[in-house]
One Martini backbone bead per residue (centre of mass of N, CA, C, O) as a GRO file, in nm:
protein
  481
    1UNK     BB    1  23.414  18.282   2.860
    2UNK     BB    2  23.155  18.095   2.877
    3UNK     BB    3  22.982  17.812   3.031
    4UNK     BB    4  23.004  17.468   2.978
    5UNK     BB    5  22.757  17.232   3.015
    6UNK     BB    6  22.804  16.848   3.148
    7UNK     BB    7  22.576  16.647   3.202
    8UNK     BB    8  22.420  16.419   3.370
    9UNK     BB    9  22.279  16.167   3.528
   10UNK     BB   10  22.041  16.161   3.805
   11UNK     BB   11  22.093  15.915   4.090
   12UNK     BB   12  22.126  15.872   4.380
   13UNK     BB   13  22.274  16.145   4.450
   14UNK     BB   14  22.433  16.071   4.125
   15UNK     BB   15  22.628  16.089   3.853
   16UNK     BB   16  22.569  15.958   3.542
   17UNK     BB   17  22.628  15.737   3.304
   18UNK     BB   18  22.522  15.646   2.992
   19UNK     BB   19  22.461  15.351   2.827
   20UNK     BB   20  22.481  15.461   2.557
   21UNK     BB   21  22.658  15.722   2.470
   22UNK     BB   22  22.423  15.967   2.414
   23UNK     BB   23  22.428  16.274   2.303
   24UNK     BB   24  22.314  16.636   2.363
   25UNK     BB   25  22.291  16.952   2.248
   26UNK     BB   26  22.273  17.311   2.360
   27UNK     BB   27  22.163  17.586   2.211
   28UNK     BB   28  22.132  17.909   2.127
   29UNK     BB   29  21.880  18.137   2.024
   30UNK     BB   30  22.080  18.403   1.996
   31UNK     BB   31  22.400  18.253   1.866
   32UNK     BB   32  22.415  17.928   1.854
   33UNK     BB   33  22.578  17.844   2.046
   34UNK     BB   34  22.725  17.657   2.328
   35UNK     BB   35  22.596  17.538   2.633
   36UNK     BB   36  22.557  17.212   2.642
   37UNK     BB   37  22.501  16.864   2.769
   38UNK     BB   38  22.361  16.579   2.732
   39UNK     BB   39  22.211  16.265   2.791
   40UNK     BB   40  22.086  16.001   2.623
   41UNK     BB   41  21.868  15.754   2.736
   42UNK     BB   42  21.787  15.450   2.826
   43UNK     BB   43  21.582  15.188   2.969
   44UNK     BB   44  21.816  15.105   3.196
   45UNK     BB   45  21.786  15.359   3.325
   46UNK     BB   46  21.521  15.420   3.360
   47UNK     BB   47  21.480  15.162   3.577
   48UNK     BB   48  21.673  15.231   3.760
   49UNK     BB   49  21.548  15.536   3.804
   50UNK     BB   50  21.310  15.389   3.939
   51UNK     BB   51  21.394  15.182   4.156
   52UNK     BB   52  21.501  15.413   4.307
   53UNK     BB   53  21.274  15.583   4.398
   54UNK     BB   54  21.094  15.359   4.508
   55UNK     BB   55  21.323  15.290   4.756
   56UNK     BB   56  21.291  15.576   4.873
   57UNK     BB   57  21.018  15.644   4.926
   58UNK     BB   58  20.945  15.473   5.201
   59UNK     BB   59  21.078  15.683   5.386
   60UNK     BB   60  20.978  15.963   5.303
   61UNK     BB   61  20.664  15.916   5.311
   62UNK     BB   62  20.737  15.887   5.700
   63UNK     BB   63  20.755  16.128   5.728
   64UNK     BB   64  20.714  16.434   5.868
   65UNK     BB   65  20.596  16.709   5.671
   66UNK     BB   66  20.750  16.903   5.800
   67UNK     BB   67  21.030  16.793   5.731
   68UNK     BB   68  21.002  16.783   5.408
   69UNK     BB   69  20.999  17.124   5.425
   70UNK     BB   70  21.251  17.168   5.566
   71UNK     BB   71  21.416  17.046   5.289
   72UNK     BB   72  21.253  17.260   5.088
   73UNK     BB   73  21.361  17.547   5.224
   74UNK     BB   74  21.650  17.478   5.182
   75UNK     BB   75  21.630  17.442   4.857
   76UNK     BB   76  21.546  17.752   4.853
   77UNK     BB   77  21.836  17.865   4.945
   78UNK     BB   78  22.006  17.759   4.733
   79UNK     BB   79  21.855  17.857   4.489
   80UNK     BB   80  21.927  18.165   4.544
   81UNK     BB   81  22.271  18.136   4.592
   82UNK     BB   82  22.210  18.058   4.252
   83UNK     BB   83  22.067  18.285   4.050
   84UNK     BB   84  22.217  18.418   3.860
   85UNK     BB   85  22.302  18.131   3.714
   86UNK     BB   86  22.034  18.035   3.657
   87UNK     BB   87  21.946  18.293   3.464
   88UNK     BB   88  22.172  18.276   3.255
   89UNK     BB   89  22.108  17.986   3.173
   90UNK     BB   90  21.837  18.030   3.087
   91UNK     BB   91  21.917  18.291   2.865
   92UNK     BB   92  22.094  18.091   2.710
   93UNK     BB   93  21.901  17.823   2.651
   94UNK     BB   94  21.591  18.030   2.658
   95UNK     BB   95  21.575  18.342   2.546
   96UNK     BB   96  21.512  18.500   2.756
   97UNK     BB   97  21.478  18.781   2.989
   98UNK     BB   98  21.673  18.808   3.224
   99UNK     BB   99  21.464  18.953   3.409
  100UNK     BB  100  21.275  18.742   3.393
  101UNK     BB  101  21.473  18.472   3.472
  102UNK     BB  102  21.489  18.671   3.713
  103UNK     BB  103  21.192  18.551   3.817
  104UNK     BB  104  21.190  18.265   3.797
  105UNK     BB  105  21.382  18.181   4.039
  106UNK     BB  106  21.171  18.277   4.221
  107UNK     BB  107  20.919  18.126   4.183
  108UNK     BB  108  21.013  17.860   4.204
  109UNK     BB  109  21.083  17.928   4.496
  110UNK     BB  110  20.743  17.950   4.553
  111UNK     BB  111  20.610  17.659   4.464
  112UNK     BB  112  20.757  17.526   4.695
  113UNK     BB  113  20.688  17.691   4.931
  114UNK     BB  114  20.386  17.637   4.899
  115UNK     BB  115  20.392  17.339   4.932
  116UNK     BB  116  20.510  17.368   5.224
  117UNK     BB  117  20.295  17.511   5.372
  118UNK     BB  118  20.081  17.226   5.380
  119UNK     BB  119  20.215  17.021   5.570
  120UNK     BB  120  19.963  17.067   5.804
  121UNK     BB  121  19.718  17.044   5.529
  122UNK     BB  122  19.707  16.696   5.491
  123UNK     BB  123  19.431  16.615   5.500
  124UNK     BB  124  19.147  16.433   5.620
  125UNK     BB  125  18.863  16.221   5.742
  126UNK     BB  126  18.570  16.191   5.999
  127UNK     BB  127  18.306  16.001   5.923
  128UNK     BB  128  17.994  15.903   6.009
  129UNK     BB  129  17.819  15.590   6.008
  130UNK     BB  130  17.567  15.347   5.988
  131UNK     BB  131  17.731  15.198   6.220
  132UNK     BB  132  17.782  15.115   6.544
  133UNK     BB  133  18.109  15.167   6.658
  134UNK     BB  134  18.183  15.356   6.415
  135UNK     BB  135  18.476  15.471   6.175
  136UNK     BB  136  18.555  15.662   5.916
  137UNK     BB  137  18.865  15.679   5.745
  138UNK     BB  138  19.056  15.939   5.556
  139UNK     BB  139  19.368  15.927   5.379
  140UNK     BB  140  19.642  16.070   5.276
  141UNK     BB  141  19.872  15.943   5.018
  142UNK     BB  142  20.124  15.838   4.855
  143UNK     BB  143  20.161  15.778   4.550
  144UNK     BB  144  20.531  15.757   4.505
  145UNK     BB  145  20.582  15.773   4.139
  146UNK     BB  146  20.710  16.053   3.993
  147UNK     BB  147  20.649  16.212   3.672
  148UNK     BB  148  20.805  16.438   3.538
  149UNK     BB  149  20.723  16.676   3.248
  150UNK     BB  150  20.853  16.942   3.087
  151UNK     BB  151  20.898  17.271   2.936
  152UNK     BB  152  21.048  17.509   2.757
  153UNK     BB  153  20.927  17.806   2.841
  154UNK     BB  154  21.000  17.682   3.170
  155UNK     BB  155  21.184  17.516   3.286
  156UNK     BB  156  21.209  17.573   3.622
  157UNK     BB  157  20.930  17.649   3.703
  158UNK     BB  158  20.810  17.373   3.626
  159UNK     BB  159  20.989  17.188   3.852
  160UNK     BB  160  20.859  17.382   4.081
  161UNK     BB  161  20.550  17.292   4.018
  162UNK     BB  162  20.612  16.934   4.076
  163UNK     BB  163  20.829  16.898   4.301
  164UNK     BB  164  20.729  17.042   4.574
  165UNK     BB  165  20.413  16.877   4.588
  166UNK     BB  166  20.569  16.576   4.587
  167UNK     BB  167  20.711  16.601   4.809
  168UNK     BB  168  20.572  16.703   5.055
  169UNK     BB  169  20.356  16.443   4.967
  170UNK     BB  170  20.576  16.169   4.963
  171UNK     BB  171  20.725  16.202   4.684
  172UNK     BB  172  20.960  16.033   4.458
  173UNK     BB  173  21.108  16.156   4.169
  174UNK     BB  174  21.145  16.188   3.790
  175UNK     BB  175  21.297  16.420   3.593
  176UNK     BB  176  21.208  16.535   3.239
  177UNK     BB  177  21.316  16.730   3.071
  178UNK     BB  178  21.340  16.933   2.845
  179UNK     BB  179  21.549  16.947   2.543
  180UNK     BB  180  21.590  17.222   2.476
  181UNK     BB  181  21.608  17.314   2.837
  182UNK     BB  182  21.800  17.135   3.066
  183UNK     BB  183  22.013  17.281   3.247
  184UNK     BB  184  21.831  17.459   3.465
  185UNK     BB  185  21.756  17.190   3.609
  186UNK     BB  186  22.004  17.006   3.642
  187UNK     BB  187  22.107  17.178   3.820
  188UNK     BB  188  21.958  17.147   4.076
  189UNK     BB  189  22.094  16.869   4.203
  190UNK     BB  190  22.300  17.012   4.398
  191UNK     BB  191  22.106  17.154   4.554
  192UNK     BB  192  21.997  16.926   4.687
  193UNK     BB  193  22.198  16.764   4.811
  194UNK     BB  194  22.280  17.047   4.992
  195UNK     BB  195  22.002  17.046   5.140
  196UNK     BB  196  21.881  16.757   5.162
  197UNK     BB  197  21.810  16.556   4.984
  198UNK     BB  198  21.748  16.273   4.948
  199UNK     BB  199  21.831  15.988   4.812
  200UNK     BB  200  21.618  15.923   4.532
  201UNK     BB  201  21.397  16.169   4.529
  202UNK     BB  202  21.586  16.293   4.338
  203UNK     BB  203  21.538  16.280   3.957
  204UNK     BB  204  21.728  16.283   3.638
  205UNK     BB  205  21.616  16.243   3.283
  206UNK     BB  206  21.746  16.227   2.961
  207UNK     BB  207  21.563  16.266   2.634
  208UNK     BB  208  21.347  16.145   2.437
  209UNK     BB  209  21.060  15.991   2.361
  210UNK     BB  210  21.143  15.672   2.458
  211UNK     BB  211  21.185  15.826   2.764
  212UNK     BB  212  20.881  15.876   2.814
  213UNK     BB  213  20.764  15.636   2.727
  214UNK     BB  214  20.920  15.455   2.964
  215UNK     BB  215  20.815  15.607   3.201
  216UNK     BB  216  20.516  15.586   3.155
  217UNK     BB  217  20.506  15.241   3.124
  218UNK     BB  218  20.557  15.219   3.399
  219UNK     BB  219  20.450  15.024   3.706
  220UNK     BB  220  20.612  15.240   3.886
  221UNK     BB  221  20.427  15.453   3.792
  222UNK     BB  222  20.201  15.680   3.988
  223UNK     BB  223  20.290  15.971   3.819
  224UNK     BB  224  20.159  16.230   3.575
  225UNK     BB  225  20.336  16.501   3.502
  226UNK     BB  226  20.272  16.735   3.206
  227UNK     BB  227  20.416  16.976   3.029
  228UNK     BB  228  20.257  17.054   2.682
  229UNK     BB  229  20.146  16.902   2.394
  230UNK     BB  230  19.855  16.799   2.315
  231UNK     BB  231  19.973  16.514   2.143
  232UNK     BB  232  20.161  16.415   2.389
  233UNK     BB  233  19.960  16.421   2.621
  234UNK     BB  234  19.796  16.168   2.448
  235UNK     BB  235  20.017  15.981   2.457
  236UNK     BB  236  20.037  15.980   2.775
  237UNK     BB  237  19.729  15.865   2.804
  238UNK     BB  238  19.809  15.592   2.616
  239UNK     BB  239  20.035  15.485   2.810
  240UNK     BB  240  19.911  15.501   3.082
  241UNK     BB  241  19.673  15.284   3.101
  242UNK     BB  242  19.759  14.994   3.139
  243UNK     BB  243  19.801  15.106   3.464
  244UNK     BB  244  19.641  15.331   3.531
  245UNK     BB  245  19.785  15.585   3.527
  246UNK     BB  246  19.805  15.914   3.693
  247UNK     BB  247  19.726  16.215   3.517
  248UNK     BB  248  19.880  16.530   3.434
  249UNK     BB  249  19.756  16.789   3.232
  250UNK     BB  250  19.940  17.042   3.069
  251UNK     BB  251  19.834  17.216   2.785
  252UNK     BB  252  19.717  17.369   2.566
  253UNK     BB  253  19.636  17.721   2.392
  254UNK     BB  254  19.388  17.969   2.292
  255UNK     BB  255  19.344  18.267   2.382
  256UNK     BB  256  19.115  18.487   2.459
  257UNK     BB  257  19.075  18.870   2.398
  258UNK     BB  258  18.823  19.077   2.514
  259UNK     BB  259  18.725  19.433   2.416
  260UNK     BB  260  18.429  19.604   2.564
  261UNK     BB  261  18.338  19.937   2.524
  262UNK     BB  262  18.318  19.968   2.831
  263UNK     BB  263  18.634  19.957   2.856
  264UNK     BB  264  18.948  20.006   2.971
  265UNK     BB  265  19.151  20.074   2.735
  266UNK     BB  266  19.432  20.107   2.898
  267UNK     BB  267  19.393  19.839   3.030
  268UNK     BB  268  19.375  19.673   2.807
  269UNK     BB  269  19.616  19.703   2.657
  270UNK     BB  270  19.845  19.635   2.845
  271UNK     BB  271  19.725  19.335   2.886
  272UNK     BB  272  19.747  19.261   2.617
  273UNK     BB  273  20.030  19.305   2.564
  274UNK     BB  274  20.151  19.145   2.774
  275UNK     BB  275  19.976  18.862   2.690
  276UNK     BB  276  20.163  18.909   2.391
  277UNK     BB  277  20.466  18.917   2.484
  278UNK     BB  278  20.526  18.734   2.688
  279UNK     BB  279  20.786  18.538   2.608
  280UNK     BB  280  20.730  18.590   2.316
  281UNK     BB  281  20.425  18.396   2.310
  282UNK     BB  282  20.548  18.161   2.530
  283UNK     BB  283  20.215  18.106   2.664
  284UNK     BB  284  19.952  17.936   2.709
  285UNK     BB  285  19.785  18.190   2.835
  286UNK     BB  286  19.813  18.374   2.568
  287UNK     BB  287  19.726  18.640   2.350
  288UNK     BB  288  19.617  18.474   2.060
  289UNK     BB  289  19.307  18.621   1.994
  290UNK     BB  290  19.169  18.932   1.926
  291UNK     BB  291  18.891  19.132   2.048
  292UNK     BB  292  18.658  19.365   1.911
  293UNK     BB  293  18.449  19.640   1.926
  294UNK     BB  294  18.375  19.793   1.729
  295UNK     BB  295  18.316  20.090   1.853
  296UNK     BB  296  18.640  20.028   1.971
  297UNK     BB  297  18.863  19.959   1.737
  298UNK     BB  298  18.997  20.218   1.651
  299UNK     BB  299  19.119  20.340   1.909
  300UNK     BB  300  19.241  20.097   2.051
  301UNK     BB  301  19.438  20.037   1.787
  302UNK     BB  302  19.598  20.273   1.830
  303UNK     BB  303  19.704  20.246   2.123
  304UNK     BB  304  19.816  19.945   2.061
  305UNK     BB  305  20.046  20.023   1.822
  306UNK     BB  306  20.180  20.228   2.023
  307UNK     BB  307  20.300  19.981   2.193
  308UNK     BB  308  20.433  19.794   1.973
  309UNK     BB  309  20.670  20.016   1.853
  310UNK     BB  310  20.821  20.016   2.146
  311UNK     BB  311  20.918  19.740   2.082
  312UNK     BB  312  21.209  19.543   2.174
  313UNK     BB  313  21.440  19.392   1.944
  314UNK     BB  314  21.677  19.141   2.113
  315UNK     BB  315  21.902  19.084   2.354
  316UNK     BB  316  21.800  18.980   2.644
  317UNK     BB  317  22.048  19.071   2.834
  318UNK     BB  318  21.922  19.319   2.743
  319UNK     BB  319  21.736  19.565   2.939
  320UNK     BB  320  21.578  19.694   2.677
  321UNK     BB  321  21.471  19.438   2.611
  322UNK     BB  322  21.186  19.262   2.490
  323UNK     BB  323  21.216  19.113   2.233
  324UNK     BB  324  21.348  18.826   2.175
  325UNK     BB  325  21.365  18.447   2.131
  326UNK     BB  326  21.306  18.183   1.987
  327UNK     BB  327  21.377  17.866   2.105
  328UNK     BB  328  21.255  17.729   1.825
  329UNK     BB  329  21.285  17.731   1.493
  330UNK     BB  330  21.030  17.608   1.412
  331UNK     BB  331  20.901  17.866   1.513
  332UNK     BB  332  20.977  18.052   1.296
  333UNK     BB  333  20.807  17.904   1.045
  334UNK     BB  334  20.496  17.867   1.171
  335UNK     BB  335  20.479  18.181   1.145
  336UNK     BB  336  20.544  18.209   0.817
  337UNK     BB  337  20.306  18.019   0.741
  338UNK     BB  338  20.050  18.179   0.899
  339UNK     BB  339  20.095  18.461   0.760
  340UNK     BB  340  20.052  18.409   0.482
  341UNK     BB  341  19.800  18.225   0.541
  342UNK     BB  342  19.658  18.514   0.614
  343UNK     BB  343  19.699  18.671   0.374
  344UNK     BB  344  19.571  18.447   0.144
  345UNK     BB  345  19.301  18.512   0.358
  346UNK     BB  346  19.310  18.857   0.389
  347UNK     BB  347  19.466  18.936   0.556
  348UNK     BB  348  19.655  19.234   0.776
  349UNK     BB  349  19.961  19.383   0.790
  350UNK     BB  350  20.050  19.631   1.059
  351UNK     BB  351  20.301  19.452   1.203
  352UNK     BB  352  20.608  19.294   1.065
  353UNK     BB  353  20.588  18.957   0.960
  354UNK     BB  354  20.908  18.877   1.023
  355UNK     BB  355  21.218  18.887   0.998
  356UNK     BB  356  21.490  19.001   1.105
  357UNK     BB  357  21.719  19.220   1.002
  358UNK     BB  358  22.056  19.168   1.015
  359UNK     BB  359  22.358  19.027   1.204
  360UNK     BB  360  22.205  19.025   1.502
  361UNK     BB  361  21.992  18.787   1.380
  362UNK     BB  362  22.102  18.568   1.216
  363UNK     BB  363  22.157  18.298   1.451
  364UNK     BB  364  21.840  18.363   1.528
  365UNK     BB  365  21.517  18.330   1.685
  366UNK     BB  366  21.346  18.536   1.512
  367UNK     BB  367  21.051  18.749   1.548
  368UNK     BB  368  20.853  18.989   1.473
  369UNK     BB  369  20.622  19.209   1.584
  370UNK     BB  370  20.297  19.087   1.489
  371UNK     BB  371  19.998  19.246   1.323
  372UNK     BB  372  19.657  19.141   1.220
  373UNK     BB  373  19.399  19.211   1.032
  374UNK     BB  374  19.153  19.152   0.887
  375UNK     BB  375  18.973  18.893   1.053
  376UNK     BB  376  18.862  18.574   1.066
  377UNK     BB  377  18.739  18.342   1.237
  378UNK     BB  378  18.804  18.090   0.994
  379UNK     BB  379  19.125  18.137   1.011
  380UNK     BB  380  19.344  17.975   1.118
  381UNK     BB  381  19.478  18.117   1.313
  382UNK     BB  382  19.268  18.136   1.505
  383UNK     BB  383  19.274  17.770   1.577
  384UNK     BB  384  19.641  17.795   1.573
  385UNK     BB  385  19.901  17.771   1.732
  386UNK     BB  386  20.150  17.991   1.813
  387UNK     BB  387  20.375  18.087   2.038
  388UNK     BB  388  20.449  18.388   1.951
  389UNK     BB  389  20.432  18.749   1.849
  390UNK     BB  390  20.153  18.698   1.712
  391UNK     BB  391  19.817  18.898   1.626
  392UNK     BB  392  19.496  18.882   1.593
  393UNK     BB  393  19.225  19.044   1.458
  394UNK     BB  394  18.887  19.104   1.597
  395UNK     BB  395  18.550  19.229   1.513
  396UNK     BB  396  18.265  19.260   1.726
  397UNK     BB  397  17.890  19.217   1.806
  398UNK     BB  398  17.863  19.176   2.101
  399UNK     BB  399  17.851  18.938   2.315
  400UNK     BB  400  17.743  18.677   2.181
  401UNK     BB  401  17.982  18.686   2.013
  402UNK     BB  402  18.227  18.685   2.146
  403UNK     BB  403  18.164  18.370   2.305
  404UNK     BB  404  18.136  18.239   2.012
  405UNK     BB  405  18.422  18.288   1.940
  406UNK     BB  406  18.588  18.185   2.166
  407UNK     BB  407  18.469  17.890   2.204
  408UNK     BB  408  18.566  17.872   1.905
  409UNK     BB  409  18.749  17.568   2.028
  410UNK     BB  410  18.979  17.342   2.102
  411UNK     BB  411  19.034  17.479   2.372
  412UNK     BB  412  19.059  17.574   2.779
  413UNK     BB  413  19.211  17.746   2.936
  414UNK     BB  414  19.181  18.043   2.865
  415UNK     BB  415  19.099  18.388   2.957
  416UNK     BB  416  19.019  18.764   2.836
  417UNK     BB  417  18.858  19.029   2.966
  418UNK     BB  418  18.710  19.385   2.920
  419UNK     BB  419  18.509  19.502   3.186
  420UNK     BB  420  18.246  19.729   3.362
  421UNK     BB  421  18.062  19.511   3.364
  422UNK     BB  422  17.872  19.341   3.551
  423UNK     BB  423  17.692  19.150   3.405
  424UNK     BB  424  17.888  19.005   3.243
  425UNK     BB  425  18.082  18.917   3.463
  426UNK     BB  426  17.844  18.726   3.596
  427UNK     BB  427  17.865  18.537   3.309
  428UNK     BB  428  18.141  18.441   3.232
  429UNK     BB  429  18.173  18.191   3.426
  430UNK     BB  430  17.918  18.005   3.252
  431UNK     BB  431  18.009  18.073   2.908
  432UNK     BB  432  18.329  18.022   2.930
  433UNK     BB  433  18.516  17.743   2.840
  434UNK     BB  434  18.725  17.792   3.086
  435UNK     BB  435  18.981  17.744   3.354
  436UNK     BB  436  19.089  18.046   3.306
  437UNK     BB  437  18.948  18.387   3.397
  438UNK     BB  438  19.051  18.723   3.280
  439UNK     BB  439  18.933  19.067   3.445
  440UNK     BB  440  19.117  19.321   3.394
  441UNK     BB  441  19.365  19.126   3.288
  442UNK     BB  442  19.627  18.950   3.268
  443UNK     BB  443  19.782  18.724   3.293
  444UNK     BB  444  19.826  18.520   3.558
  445UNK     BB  445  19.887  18.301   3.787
  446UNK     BB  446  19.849  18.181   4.105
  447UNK     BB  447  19.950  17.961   4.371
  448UNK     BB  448  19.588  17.952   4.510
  449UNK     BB  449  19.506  17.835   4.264
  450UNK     BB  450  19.367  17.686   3.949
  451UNK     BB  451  19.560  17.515   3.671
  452UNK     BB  452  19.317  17.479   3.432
  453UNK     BB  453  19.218  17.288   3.185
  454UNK     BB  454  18.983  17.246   2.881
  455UNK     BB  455  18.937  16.995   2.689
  456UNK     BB  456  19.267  17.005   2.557
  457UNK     BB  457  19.436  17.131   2.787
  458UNK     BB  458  19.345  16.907   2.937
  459UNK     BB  459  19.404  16.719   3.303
  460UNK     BB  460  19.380  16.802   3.683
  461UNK     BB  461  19.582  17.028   3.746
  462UNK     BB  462  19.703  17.331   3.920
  463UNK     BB  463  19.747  17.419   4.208
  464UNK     BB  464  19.699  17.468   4.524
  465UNK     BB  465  19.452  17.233   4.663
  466UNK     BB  466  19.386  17.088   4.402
  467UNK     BB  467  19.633  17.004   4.329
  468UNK     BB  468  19.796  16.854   4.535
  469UNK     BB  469  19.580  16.634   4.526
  470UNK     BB  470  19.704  16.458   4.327
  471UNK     BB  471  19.961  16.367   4.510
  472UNK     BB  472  19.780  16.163   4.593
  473UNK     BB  473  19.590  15.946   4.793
  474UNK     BB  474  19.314  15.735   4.898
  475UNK     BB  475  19.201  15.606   5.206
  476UNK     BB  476  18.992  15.356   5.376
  477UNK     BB  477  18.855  15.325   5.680
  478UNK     BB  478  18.689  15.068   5.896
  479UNK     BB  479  18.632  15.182   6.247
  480UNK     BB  480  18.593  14.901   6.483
  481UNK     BB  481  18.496  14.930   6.864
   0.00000   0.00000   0.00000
């Protein structure tokens, strides 16, 4: 029998009961199980919450970062001693692909590990004055008190790609995990504990909207990150106006895939197969809808249904399995209602299309991996965040018009092209309007890039000398001698 956790809110590296006394389950989408359960918090905890963390804030601060990346770097070794156990915890409670969710615990400390890397290049600057016998000084110094706010389809990853820089930079955090899949999240507190990670410095709290928006608009808080979806996003950047408290949001997107007459064919297929069917179709940067052009429309689209055709659709945790269950069940209503209309507006489904038959399935959010056709730019599906295995299919003729449809989107997160020709190549970084574009492969950011959305996708960015910059404030003295 299976391990069911029961978490509590973790504060002052202590865990405790919610004053609500009100708890959330956490069930499987693999076969409806339940996997633990958490509190959800009221206004007093989260006060508690962010008052312990300003305290603890003031002595970590003052370490040299060379310090906290030292016990940043013992919690990822934390972090390794129990790889499988939150791996396993993983895709249990959001339906991963076990061998993708160990894939996820590395990453994890990758983020980390990354952001410690930076301990000794947290620089500011010495400019020259206007005035004689003077220097101007500029530091970089901690936010104070970070509220970060995780999605549910990356839970632990995205948790350590905010924690990291977080901490390394002087500042200490209260994590709201996503409420989907919060447990391999609130895992990690007492691996932190166990690192040495002061109390206070690492915080943990679960709850619903009113909790995030209680976090949100405390002036307490001097920093909110947060991954997830755009109206989330956008309420929480008007609940943080009153404070201006600084906001960094990483949320939707709808990625276009062009692949052009003179792209590698077999290259094409590979990156665009990836880049929809990864996480089954549940990454922001996931290939949203794709372009081909005319001329290799049928060529292109042979090679890519008979490798859609080879995708196995079943439990995750078995080894041959590549598509598993959608982490939550509006995500395959969502799925439903947008292939029905984009049938009833002419589209034509050429694999999939449906829940899976069986009762191998009965319990859980499946949906097959399905392929649209004879799609036209006008049609919902292009327009509206699929974030599941389904994929839009459309031909186009010539660049200016591929770049046109790609355009015609209020997301700017990603995009994917695929060509041999240079000189696409050095246009396509002008006249894309996205923040990230991946240019003859699928998606997959690394850590010393930027992921930065434009438009609707976001604002602020992750990742890298310029994410980090993120978790910093500048002061300025004028040093007169």
């Amino acid at each position: 029998m299976q391990k069911t956790y029961d978490f509590k809110l973790y504060r002052n590296g202590t865990w405790i009961e919610s004053l609500t006394g009100e708890t959330d389950t956490i069930y499987s989408p693999t076969d409806g199980s339940v996997v633990g359960t958490v509190p959800i918090a009221g206004a007093v905890d989260v006060q508690a919450m962010l008052e312990t963390a300003t305290a603890a804030q003031k002595a970590w601060g003052k370490l040299p970062a060379i310090q906290r990346a030292k016990v940043l770097h013992a919690f990822c070794a934390e972090i390794r001693a129990n790889a499988e156990e939150l791996a396993q915890l993983i895709t249990r409670e959001q339906g991963k692909l076990l061998k993708v969710a160990r894939f996820e615990v590395e990453v994890t400390c990758s983020f980390i590990e990354y952001a410690a890397s930076h301990a000794r290049h947290l620089e500011g600057d010495i400019i020259p004055s206007d005035n004689p016998d003077e220097q101007l000084l500029i530091h970089r110094v901690p936010r104070g008190v970070v509220v970060a706010i995780t999605a549910w389809n990356f839970p632990l990853a995205l948790a350590g790609r905010k924690i990291g820089p977080a901490l390394v930079t002087g500042n200490a955090v209260v994590v709201k995990p996503t409420p989907a899949s919060p447990l391999s999240t609130l895992a990690l507190c007492d691996l932190a504990k166990k690192a040495g990670v002061p109390d206070g410095i690492l915080n943990m709290v679960t709850g619903d909207v009113e909790v995030g928006k209680t976090l949100v608009e405390s002036p307490l808080t001097k920093m909110v990150t947060m991954t997830g979806s755009t109206p989330t996003g956008q309420a929480i950047a008007r609940s943080a106006a009153n404070n201006l408290t600084h906001v960094q949001l990483e949320l939707g997107g709808k990625a276009p895939c062009i692949v052009f007459a003179d792209a590698d064919l077999d290259q094409a297929v590979a990156g665009a197969l990836h880049s929809r069917f990864d996480n089954f179709g549940q990454v922001c940067t996931c290939n949203e809808r794709m372009y081909v052009e005319a001329s290799v429309y049928d060529a292109f689209m042979a090679k890519f249904l008979a490798e859609v055709d080879k995708l196995k659709l079943g439990d995750p945790i078995e080894e041959d399995t590549d598509l598993g269950p959608l982490t939550e069940a509006r995500s395959v209503t969502n799925l439903e209602n947008l292939v029905a209309k984009t049938v009833e507006q002419g589209g034509r489904i050429t694999r999939g299309g449906a829940r899976p038959k069986g009762d191998a399935f009965a319990k859980g959010h499946f949906f097959e991996a399905t392929i649209i056709e004879d799609v036209t730019q006008e049609m919902d599906i292009v327009h509206k965040e699929l974030f599941g295995p389904v994929l839009p299919v459309i031909k186009f003729e010539g660049f200016d018009q591929a770049i046109a449809y790609a355009n015609d989107c209020e997301f700017g997160l990603a995009a994917m092209v695929f060509t041999k020709d240079l000189s696409k190549i050095m246009r396509l970084h002008q006249v894309l309007e996205f923040g990230e574009i991946y240019i003859n492969r699928g998606h997959g950011e690394l850590h010393q890039g930027f992921h930065n959305g434009l438009k609707l996708s976001g604002t602020g960015g992750e990742d890298g000398r310029y994410g980090l910059d993120q978790y910093m404030e500048k002061k300025t003295t004028y040093l007169k001698y």
